Short mmCIF file of C-alpha atoms in Angstrom, two decimals:
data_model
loop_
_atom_site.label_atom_id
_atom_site.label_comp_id
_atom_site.label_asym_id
_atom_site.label_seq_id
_atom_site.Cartn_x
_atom_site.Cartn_y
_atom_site.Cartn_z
CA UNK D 1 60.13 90.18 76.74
CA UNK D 2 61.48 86.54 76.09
CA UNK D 3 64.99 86.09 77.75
CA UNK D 4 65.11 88.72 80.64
CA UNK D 5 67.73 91.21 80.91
CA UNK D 6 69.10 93.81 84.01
CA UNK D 7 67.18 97.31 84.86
CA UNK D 8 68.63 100.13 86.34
CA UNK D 9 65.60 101.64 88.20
CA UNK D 10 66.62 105.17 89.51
CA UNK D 11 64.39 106.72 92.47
CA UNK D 12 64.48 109.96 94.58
CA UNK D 13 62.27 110.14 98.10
CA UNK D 14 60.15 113.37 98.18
CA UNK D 15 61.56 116.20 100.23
CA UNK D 16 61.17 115.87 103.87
CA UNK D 17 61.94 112.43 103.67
CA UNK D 18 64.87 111.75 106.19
CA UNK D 19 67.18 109.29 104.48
CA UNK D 20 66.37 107.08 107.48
CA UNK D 21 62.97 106.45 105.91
CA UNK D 22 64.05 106.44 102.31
CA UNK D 23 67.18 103.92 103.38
CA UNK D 24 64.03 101.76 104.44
CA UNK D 25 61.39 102.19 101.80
CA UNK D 26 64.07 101.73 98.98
CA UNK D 27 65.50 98.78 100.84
CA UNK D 28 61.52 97.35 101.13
CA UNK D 29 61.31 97.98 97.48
CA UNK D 30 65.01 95.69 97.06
CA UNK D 31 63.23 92.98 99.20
CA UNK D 32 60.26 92.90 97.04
CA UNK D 33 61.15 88.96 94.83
CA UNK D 34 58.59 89.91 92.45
CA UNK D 35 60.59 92.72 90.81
CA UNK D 36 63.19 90.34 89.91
CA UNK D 37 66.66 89.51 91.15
CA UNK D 38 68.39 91.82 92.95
CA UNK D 39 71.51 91.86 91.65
CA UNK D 40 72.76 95.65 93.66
CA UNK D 41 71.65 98.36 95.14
CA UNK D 42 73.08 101.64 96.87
CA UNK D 43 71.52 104.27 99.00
CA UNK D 44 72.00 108.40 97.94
CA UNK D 45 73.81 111.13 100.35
CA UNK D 46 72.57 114.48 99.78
CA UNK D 47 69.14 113.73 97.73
CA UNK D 48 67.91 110.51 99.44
CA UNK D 49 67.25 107.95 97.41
CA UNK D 50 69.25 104.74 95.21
CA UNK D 51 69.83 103.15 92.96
CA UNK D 52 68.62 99.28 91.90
CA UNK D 53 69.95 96.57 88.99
CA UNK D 54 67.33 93.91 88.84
CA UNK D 55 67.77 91.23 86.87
CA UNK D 56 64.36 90.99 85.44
CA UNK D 57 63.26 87.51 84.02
CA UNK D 58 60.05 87.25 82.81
CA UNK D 59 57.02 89.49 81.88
CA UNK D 60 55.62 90.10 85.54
CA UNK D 61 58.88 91.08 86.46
CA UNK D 62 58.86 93.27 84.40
CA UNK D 63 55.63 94.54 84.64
CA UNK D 64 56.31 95.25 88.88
CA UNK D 65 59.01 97.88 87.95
CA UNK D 66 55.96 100.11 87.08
CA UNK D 67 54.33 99.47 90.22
CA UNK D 68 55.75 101.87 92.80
CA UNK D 69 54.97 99.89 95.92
CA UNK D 70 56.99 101.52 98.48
CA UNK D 71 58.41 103.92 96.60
CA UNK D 72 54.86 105.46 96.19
CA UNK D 73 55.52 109.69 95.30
CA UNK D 74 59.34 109.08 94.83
CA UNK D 75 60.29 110.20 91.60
CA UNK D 76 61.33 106.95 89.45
CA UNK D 77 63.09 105.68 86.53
CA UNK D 78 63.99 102.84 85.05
CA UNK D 79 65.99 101.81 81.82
CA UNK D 80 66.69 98.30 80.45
CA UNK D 81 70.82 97.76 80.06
CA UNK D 82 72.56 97.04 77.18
CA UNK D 83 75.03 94.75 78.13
CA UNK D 84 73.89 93.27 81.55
CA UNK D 85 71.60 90.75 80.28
CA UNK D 86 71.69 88.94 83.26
CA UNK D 87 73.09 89.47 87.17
CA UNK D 88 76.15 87.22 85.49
CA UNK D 89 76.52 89.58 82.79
CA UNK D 90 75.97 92.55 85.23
CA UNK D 91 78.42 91.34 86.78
CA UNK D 92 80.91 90.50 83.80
CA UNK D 93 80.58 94.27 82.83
CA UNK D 94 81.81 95.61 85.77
CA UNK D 95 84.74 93.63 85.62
CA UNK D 96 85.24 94.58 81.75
CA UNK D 97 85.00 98.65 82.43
CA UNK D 98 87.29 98.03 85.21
CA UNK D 99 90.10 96.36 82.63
CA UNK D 100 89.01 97.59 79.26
CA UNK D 101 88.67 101.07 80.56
CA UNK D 102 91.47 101.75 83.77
CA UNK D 103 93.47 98.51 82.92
CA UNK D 104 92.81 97.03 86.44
CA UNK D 105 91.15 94.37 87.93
CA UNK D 106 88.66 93.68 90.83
CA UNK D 107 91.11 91.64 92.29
CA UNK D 108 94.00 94.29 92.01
CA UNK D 109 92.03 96.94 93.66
CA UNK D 110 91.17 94.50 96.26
CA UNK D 111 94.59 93.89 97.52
CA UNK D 112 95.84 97.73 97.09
CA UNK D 113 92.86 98.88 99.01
CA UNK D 114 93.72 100.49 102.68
CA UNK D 115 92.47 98.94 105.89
CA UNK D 116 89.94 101.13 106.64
CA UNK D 117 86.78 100.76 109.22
CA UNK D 118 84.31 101.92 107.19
CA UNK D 119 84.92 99.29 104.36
CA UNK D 120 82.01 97.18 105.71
CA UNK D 121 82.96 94.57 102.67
CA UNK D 122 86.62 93.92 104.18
CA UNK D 123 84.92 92.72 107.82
CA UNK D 124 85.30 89.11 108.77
#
């Protein structure tokens, strides 16, 4: 691999896990610099778990998505994007599904969206 590009790495806990525990092993796993750049990540209700982009840069990078660390026994996958080439482009796509696909921006959703306490993004 020469010029990086973004993962999506996929990963279910084992049953029994409470989603306490997998909320912290995945988020260990996020806080792990080797894997890459951490570019998001989101936590599973129902089957605990997430979900990971990394922006992976080099060769070791790449080569620590194999390693489990953590997520030792969790069931794991992870697939190279197409488009998200880097945490910019990762980025850049989000906002281009948003207007190519719903003809709406980031920014428009933004100001329609309702004041609501659970919006943890919207705190100051």
């Amino acid at each position: 691999m020469s010029s990086g590009r973004c993962y999506l790495l996929y990963a279910l806990a084992p049953p029994g896990t409470s989603a306490r525990e997998a909320n912290d092993l995945l988020n260990e796993y996020v806080a792990d610099e080797s894997r890459g750049l951490a570019v998001w990540h989101d936590h599973f209700i129902g089957d605990h778990g997430g979900a990971v982009v990394l922006d992976v840069r080099d060769e070791a990078e790449e080569a620590r998505l194999a390693e489990p660390g953590p997520l030792d026994g969790w069931r794991m996958s992870a697939h190279p994007l197409t488009f998200s080439l880097t945490a910019v482009g990762f980025a850049a796509q989000t906002s281009f599904t948003l207007e190519g696909y719903r003809e709406v921006s980031l920014d428009e959703l933004a100001a329609a969206e309702a004041d609501d306490p659970r919006y943890w993004w919207r705190r100051k």
